[in-house]
CSV table of C-alpha atoms and ligand atoms in Angstrom, one decimal:
chain,number,residue,atom,x,y,z
A,7,MET,CA,8.3,-41.8,17.4
A,8,ARG,CA,7.3,-39.9,14.3
A,9,ALA,CA,8.4,-36.2,13.6
A,10,THR,CA,8.6,-34.2,10.7
A,11,LEU,CA,12.2,-33.3,9.2
A,12,MET,CA,13.0,-30.7,6.6
A,13,HIS,CA,15.8,-32.2,4.2
A,14,GLN,CA,15.9,-29.1,1.6
A,15,ALA,CA,13.8,-26.7,-0.1
A,16,GLY,CA,10.3,-28.3,-1.0
A,17,ASP,CA,11.6,-31.5,0.7
A,18,VAL,CA,9.5,-32.1,4.0
A,19,ARG,CA,9.1,-35.7,5.6
A,20,ILE,CA,7.5,-37.6,8.1
A,21,GLU,CA,10.1,-40.2,9.6
A,22,THR,CA,10.8,-42.2,12.6
A,23,VAL,CA,13.0,-40.8,15.2
A,24,PRO,CA,14.5,-41.9,18.5
A,25,ASP,CA,11.5,-41.3,21.1
A,26,ALA,CA,11.7,-38.0,22.9
A,27,ALA,CA,13.2,-38.5,26.3
A,28,ILE,CA,14.1,-37.0,29.8
A,29,ARG,CA,17.9,-35.8,29.3
A,30,GLN,CA,18.0,-33.4,32.4
A,31,PRO,CA,16.6,-33.3,35.6
A,32,THR,CA,14.6,-29.7,34.8
A,33,ASP,CA,13.4,-31.3,31.3
A,34,ALA,CA,9.6,-32.7,30.6
A,35,VAL,CA,8.4,-34.6,27.8
A,36,ILE,CA,5.0,-33.8,26.3
A,37,ARG,CA,2.9,-35.9,24.1
A,38,VAL,CA,1.8,-33.2,21.3
A,39,VAL,CA,-2.0,-32.6,21.2
A,40,ARG,CA,-1.8,-29.8,18.7
A,41,ALA,CA,0.9,-28.3,16.3
A,42,SER,CA,1.0,-26.1,13.7
A,43,ILE,CA,3.1,-24.6,10.8
A,44,CYS,CA,4.3,-21.1,11.2
A,45,GLY,CA,5.1,-18.7,8.1
A,46,SER,CA,8.8,-18.8,9.5
A,47,ASP,CA,8.7,-22.4,8.3
A,48,LEU,CA,8.4,-21.7,4.9
A,49,TRP,CA,11.4,-19.5,4.9
A,50,PRO,CA,13.7,-23.0,5.1
A,51,TYR,CA,10.5,-24.5,2.8
A,52,ASN,CA,11.8,-22.2,0.1
A,53,ASP,CA,15.5,-21.8,0.5
A,54,MET,CA,17.2,-24.6,2.4
A,55,PRO,CA,20.2,-25.7,0.5
A,56,ALA,CA,20.5,-29.5,-0.4
A,57,GLY,CA,23.0,-31.3,1.6
A,58,ARG,CA,22.6,-29.9,5.1
A,59,ALA,CA,21.4,-32.3,8.1
A,60,ALA,CA,18.0,-32.5,8.3
A,61,ARG,CA,15.9,-30.0,10.6
A,62,PRO,CA,13.3,-31.1,13.1
A,63,MET,CA,10.6,-28.9,12.4
A,64,GLY,CA,7.9,-27.1,14.6
A,65,HIS,CA,7.8,-24.6,17.4
A,66,GLU,CA,4.1,-23.9,18.3
A,67,ALA,CA,2.2,-26.5,20.2
A,68,ILE,CA,0.1,-27.4,22.9
A,69,GLY,CA,0.9,-30.8,24.6
A,70,ARG,CA,0.0,-33.0,27.4
A,71,VAL,CA,2.9,-33.7,30.0
A,72,GLU,CA,3.9,-37.4,29.9
A,73,ALA,CA,7.1,-37.4,32.0
A,74,ILE,CA,9.1,-34.9,34.3
A,75,GLY,CA,12.7,-34.6,35.2
A,76,SER,CA,13.6,-35.0,39.2
A,77,ALA,CA,13.8,-31.5,39.6
A,78,VAL,CA,10.5,-30.4,37.8
A,79,GLU,CA,8.6,-28.9,40.5
A,80,ARG,CA,5.7,-26.6,39.2
A,81,ILE,CA,4.7,-28.9,36.3
A,82,LYS,CA,2.9,-32.2,36.6
A,83,VAL,CA,2.3,-35.5,34.4
A,84,GLY,CA,-0.9,-35.1,32.9
A,85,ASP,CA,-1.1,-31.1,32.6
A,86,LEU,CA,-2.3,-29.6,29.5
A,87,VAL,CA,0.3,-27.1,28.4
A,88,ILE,CA,1.1,-24.3,26.3
A,89,MET,CA,4.4,-24.5,24.6
A,90,PRO,CA,6.2,-21.1,23.8
A,91,PHE,CA,8.4,-21.2,20.6
A,92,ALA,CA,11.3,-20.4,22.9
A,93,TYR,CA,12.3,-22.5,25.7
A,94,SER,CA,13.5,-20.3,28.8
A,95,ASP,CA,14.8,-21.4,32.4
A,96,GLY,CA,12.3,-18.9,34.1
A,97,PHE,CA,15.1,-17.4,36.5
A,98,CYS,CA,17.9,-15.7,34.8
A,99,MET,CA,17.5,-11.9,34.7
A,100,PHE,CA,16.1,-11.8,31.3
A,101,CYS,CA,13.1,-14.3,32.3
A,102,ASP,CA,12.7,-11.7,35.3
A,103,GLU,CA,12.2,-9.0,33.0
A,104,GLY,CA,10.0,-10.6,30.8
A,105,LEU,CA,12.3,-11.3,27.9
A,106,GLN,CA,12.5,-15.3,27.7
A,107,THR,CA,13.6,-15.0,24.3
A,108,SER,CA,17.0,-13.6,25.4
A,109,CYS,CA,17.0,-16.5,28.3
A,110,GLN,CA,20.6,-16.8,29.1
A,111,HIS,CA,20.0,-20.8,29.1
A,112,GLY,CA,17.3,-20.6,26.3
A,113,GLY,CA,16.9,-21.6,22.9
A,114,PHE,CA,14.4,-22.4,20.3
A,115,PHE,CA,12.1,-25.2,19.3
A,116,GLY,CA,12.5,-26.6,15.7
A,117,GLN,CA,16.4,-27.1,16.2
A,118,PRO,CA,18.3,-30.1,16.0
A,119,ASP,CA,18.5,-29.7,19.9
A,120,PRO,CA,15.6,-30.0,21.6
A,121,GLY,CA,13.9,-31.3,18.4
A,122,GLY,CA,10.5,-29.9,16.7
A,123,ALA,CA,6.9,-29.7,17.9
A,124,GLN,CA,5.5,-31.2,14.3
A,125,ALA,CA,5.9,-34.5,16.0
A,126,GLU,CA,4.1,-37.0,18.1
A,127,ALA,CA,6.4,-35.9,21.2
A,128,LEU,CA,9.0,-33.3,22.3
A,129,ARG,CA,11.6,-33.2,25.1
A,130,ILE,CA,11.1,-29.8,26.9
A,131,PRO,CA,14.2,-28.0,28.6
A,132,TYR,CA,13.6,-26.0,31.7
A,133,ALA,CA,9.9,-27.3,31.8
A,134,ASP,CA,9.2,-25.2,34.8
A,135,GLY,CA,10.2,-21.9,33.3
A,136,THR,CA,9.0,-22.8,29.9
A,137,LEU,CA,5.5,-24.3,29.9
A,138,TYR,CA,2.4,-22.9,30.7
A,139,PRO,CA,-0.1,-25.2,32.2
A,140,ILE,CA,-3.8,-24.4,31.3
A,141,ASP,CA,-7.3,-25.6,32.7
A,142,ALA,CA,-9.3,-25.7,29.6
A,143,PRO,CA,-12.2,-27.6,28.5
A,144,ALA,CA,-11.1,-29.8,25.4
A,145,ASP,CA,-13.4,-27.5,22.9
A,146,GLU,CA,-11.8,-27.6,19.2
A,147,GLU,CA,-12.4,-23.6,18.6
A,148,LEU,CA,-11.1,-23.0,21.9
A,149,MET,CA,-7.8,-25.1,21.4
A,150,ALA,CA,-7.3,-23.3,18.4
A,151,SER,CA,-7.0,-20.1,20.0
A,152,LEU,CA,-4.9,-21.4,22.9
A,153,LEU,CA,-2.4,-22.8,20.4
A,154,THR,CA,-1.9,-19.2,18.9
A,155,LEU,CA,-0.5,-18.2,22.2
A,156,SER,CA,2.6,-20.4,21.7
A,157,ASP,CA,3.4,-18.0,18.9
A,158,VAL,CA,1.2,-16.1,16.6
A,159,MET,CA,-1.2,-14.1,18.9
A,160,GLY,CA,1.9,-13.4,21.1
A,161,THR,CA,3.8,-12.3,18.4
A,162,GLY,CA,1.3,-10.1,16.9
A,163,HIS,CA,1.0,-8.8,20.5
A,164,HIS,CA,4.7,-8.0,20.5
A,165,ALA,CA,4.7,-6.3,17.5
A,166,ALA,CA,1.7,-4.0,18.9
A,167,LEU,CA,3.7,-3.3,22.1
A,168,ARG,CA,6.8,-2.5,20.2
A,169,ALA,CA,5.2,0.0,17.8
A,170,GLN,CA,3.5,1.7,20.8
A,171,VAL,CA,0.1,1.2,20.1
A,172,SER,CA,-2.4,3.0,22.8
A,173,PRO,CA,-5.8,4.2,22.8
A,174,GLY,CA,-6.7,6.7,19.8
A,175,LYS,CA,-3.5,5.8,18.0
A,176,VAL,CA,-3.4,5.1,14.3
A,177,ALA,CA,-1.8,1.7,13.7
A,178,ALA,CA,-0.7,0.0,10.3
A,179,VAL,CA,-0.1,-3.5,10.0
A,180,ILE,CA,2.2,-4.9,7.2
A,181,GLY,CA,1.2,-8.3,6.2
A,182,ASP,CA,-2.1,-10.3,6.2
A,183,GLY,CA,-0.5,-13.8,7.3
A,184,ALA,CA,-1.3,-15.1,10.7
A,185,VAL,CA,0.9,-12.7,12.6
A,186,GLY,CA,-0.4,-9.7,10.8
A,187,LEU,CA,-3.9,-10.6,11.7
A,188,CYS,CA,-3.2,-11.5,15.2
A,189,GLY,CA,-1.4,-7.8,15.0
A,190,VAL,CA,-4.9,-6.4,14.2
A,191,ILE,CA,-6.3,-8.2,17.3
A,192,ALA,CA,-3.4,-6.9,19.5
A,193,ALA,CA,-3.9,-3.5,17.9
A,194,THR,CA,-7.5,-3.3,18.6
A,195,ARG,CA,-7.1,-4.9,21.9
A,196,LEU,CA,-4.9,-2.0,22.9
A,197,GLY,CA,-7.2,0.5,21.8
A,198,ALA,CA,-5.9,2.0,18.3
A,199,GLU,CA,-8.6,4.2,16.6
A,200,GLN,CA,-7.8,3.2,13.0
A,201,ILE,CA,-6.0,-0.1,11.9
A,202,ILE,CA,-4.9,0.0,8.3
A,203,ILE,CA,-3.8,-3.4,7.0
A,204,LEU,CA,-1.5,-3.9,4.1
A,205,GLY,CA,-2.3,-7.2,2.5
A,206,ARG,CA,-3.7,-8.5,-0.7
A,207,HIS,CA,-5.6,-11.7,-0.1
A,208,PRO,CA,-9.4,-10.8,0.0
A,209,GLY,CA,-10.2,-13.9,2.4
A,210,ARG,CA,-7.5,-12.6,4.9
A,211,THR,CA,-8.3,-9.0,4.5
A,212,ALA,CA,-11.8,-9.8,5.2
A,213,LEU,CA,-11.1,-11.6,8.5
A,214,ALA,CA,-8.6,-8.7,9.4
A,215,ARG,CA,-12.1,-6.3,9.1
A,216,GLU,CA,-13.6,-8.7,11.6
A,217,PHE,CA,-10.6,-8.6,14.0
A,218,GLY,CA,-10.8,-4.7,13.8
A,219,ALA,CA,-9.2,-3.3,10.9
A,220,THR,CA,-11.0,-0.2,9.6
A,221,GLU,CA,-9.1,0.1,6.3
A,222,VAL,CA,-7.5,-2.5,3.6
A,223,VAL,CA,-4.7,-1.4,1.5
A,224,GLY,CA,-3.7,-3.8,-1.4
A,225,GLU,CA,-1.1,-1.7,-3.1
A,226,ARG,CA,2.7,-2.4,-2.9
A,227,GLY,CA,5.8,-0.4,-2.5
A,228,GLU,CA,5.8,3.6,-2.9
A,229,GLU,CA,1.7,3.3,-4.2
A,230,ALA,CA,1.0,1.5,-0.7
A,231,ILE,CA,2.8,4.2,1.2
A,232,ASP,CA,0.8,6.9,-0.9
A,233,ARG,CA,-2.3,5.4,0.0
A,234,VAL,CA,-1.5,4.8,3.7
A,235,ARG,CA,-0.6,8.6,3.7
A,236,ALA,CA,-3.7,9.6,2.3
A,237,LEU,CA,-5.7,7.7,4.6
A,238,THR,CA,-3.9,9.5,7.6
A,239,GLY,CA,-4.3,13.2,6.7
A,240,GLY,CA,-1.2,13.1,5.0
A,241,VAL,CA,1.1,12.0,7.7
A,242,GLY,CA,1.0,8.2,8.1
A,243,ALA,CA,0.5,6.2,11.2
A,244,HIS,CA,1.8,6.2,14.7
A,245,ALA,CA,2.5,2.6,15.1
A,246,VAL,CA,3.4,0.4,12.0
A,247,LEU,CA,3.5,-3.4,12.8
A,248,GLU,CA,6.0,-5.3,10.5
A,249,CYS,CA,4.8,-8.8,10.6
A,250,VAL,CA,6.4,-10.1,7.5
A,251,GLY,CA,10.2,-10.2,7.4
A,252,SER,CA,11.1,-9.2,4.0
A,253,GLU,CA,13.3,-6.3,2.9
A,254,ALA,CA,10.5,-4.9,0.8
A,255,ALA,CA,7.9,-5.0,3.9
A,256,MET,CA,10.5,-3.0,5.9
A,257,ALA,CA,10.8,-0.5,3.5
A,258,THR,CA,7.2,0.0,3.5
A,259,ALA,CA,6.9,0.1,7.4
A,260,VAL,CA,9.4,2.9,7.5
A,261,GLY,CA,7.2,4.7,4.6
A,262,VAL,CA,4.0,4.4,6.3
A,263,ALA,CA,5.2,5.5,9.5
A,264,ARG,CA,4.4,9.0,10.7
A,265,PRO,CA,7.3,11.5,12.2
A,266,GLY,CA,8.0,10.2,15.8
A,267,GLY,CA,6.2,7.0,15.1
A,268,ALA,CA,7.5,3.6,15.9
A,269,ILE,CA,8.0,0.3,14.1
A,270,GLY,CA,7.5,-2.9,15.8
A,271,ARG,CA,8.9,-5.7,13.6
A,272,VAL,CA,8.5,-9.3,14.4
A,273,GLY,CA,8.4,-11.0,10.8
A,274,MET,CA,11.5,-13.0,10.7
A,275,PRO,CA,14.2,-10.9,8.7
A,276,HIS,CA,15.2,-12.0,5.6
A,277,TYR,CA,17.6,-9.1,5.2
A,278,ALA,CA,20.9,-8.0,6.7
A,279,SER,CA,20.2,-4.3,7.6
A,280,VAL,CA,17.2,-2.2,8.0
A,281,ALA,CA,15.7,-0.8,4.9
A,282,GLY,CA,14.6,3.1,4.8
A,283,GLY,CA,17.9,4.3,6.6
A,284,LEU,CA,17.5,8.0,5.8
A,285,ARG,CA,13.8,8.1,6.0
A,286,SER,CA,13.7,6.5,9.5
A,287,PHE,CA,16.5,8.9,10.6
A,288,TYR,CA,14.5,12.1,9.3
A,289,GLY,CA,11.6,10.8,10.6
A,290,ASN,CA,12.8,10.1,14.1
A,291,LEU,CA,11.5,6.8,14.0
A,292,THR,CA,11.9,4.1,16.6
A,293,VAL,CA,12.7,0.7,15.0
A,294,ALA,CA,12.0,-2.1,17.7
A,295,GLY,CA,10.9,-5.8,17.9
A,296,GLY,CA,12.6,-9.2,17.5
A,297,PRO,CA,11.5,-12.5,18.8
A,298,ALA,CA,8.3,-12.2,20.8
A,299,PRO,CA,8.7,-13.3,24.5
A,300,VAL,CA,5.5,-14.9,24.2
A,301,ARG,CA,5.9,-16.8,27.4
A,302,ALA,CA,5.5,-13.4,29.2
A,303,TYR,CA,2.3,-12.7,27.3
A,304,ILE,CA,0.2,-15.7,28.0
A,305,GLU,CA,-0.7,-14.4,31.4
A,306,GLU,CA,-2.2,-11.1,30.1
A,307,LEU,CA,-3.9,-12.7,26.7
A,308,LEU,CA,-5.3,-16.0,28.3
A,309,PRO,CA,-8.4,-14.6,30.0
A,310,ASP,CA,-9.4,-12.8,26.6
A,311,VAL,CA,-9.1,-16.1,25.1
A,312,LEU,CA,-10.7,-18.0,27.7
A,313,GLU,CA,-13.6,-15.6,27.8
A,314,GLY,CA,-13.9,-15.4,24.2
A,315,ARG,CA,-13.0,-11.5,23.8
A,316,ILE,CA,-10.6,-12.6,21.3
A,317,GLN,CA,-10.5,-15.4,18.9
A,318,PRO,CA,-6.9,-15.8,17.2
A,319,GLY,CA,-7.7,-19.2,16.8
A,320,ARG,CA,-9.9,-18.4,13.5
A,321,VAL,CA,-6.4,-18.1,11.5
A,322,PHE,CA,-6.4,-21.6,10.9
A,323,ASP,CA,-8.3,-22.5,8.2
A,324,ARG,CA,-6.9,-26.2,7.8
A,325,LEU,CA,-6.4,-29.3,9.8
A,326,VAL,CA,-3.9,-32.2,8.9
A,327,ASP,CA,-2.4,-35.2,10.8
A,328,LEU,CA,1.2,-35.9,10.5
A,329,ASN,CA,0.9,-37.9,7.2
A,330,GLY,CA,-1.0,-34.8,5.7
A,331,LEU,CA,1.8,-32.1,6.8
A,332,PRO,CA,4.1,-32.1,3.6
A,333,ASP,CA,0.8,-31.3,1.9
A,334,GLY,CA,0.1,-28.8,4.6
A,335,TYR,CA,3.4,-27.0,3.9
A,336,ARG,CA,2.7,-27.0,0.0
A,337,ALA,CA,-0.8,-25.6,0.6
A,338,MET,CA,0.5,-22.7,3.0
A,339,ASN,CA,3.3,-22.1,0.7
A,340,ALA,CA,0.9,-21.5,-2.1
A,341,ARG,CA,-1.2,-19.6,-0.1
A,342,GLU,CA,-4.2,-21.9,-0.3
A,343,ALA,CA,-3.9,-22.1,3.3
A,344,LEU,CA,-3.8,-19.3,5.7
A,345,LYS,CA,-2.4,-21.2,8.8
A,346,VAL,CA,-2.3,-25.3,9.2
A,347,MET,CA,-3.0,-27.0,12.4
A,348,VAL,CA,-1.6,-30.3,13.2
A,349,ARG,CA,-3.2,-33.1,15.1
A,350,PRO,CA,-0.3,-35.9,15.4
B,423,ZN,ZN1,16.1,-17.0,31.5
């Protein structure tokens, strides 16, 4: 089968690899119906050193179940499924608590084992715990929104929950990438009264407004902090969604949070320690977040997607096949494309 491998920064190739196959009785194999490039895939695209083992890419997908192991009970061959970016057994204490990204037998797709979703097919460990079967018509627009439940929409929702968004609050969203835009949807959905998006890309901030953002701040650093303060009666936002993962974004997040506020960080951190230590201490800030347990959120978000109340699939602005994937990486990295969908 064909799959996407990252060899080093800037070098993504589509190669022939051994077919995905059942290895454990709890496995399933899916035929990938749709996959996508994640903002976090761009980190290795920019900085993966040469000389390392090639890394299979892709952790967001909708698939059709092609085979199941002998111990799989809930998932059936032929099911259309959402594949969360992390696999999880569905029975350990963390899965019970709805924190599947800390599953005691879990792990992440887009690693040498079990492989990546930017491929024709993929082995799914713990299929019963991991996959979420959906009964949906094959509608392109709907498919795009369903695909976001495998990562970006669930991740934006996680940022909003960790930032303690609730009705009437002021939210600030750092980043106008797909996760930031989904964070705007989530903050709107949870009842935030004022939603300020910090981003500089006009097309994306326009979409953010359609998703419910009330103001756009295009400045950076201390200037951005001053602007957000000015928009919030001088005090800052109750809830800050940090959807980038850079040190500068985290420093801005701490700077725009009002005393007693909370920051939900979901951008894959590219820093060793959290910025703004003194500021967050004196502000009594809660800094929370991490990899979103999107498996836990599908149940809650799916009805809104199926009934059209939210349309997170609008973050996709390019569709490619496997051959078009390397150019999809280039386009996303150059910010020509907001988010690329793959139809293998
Ligand atoms: Zn578990």
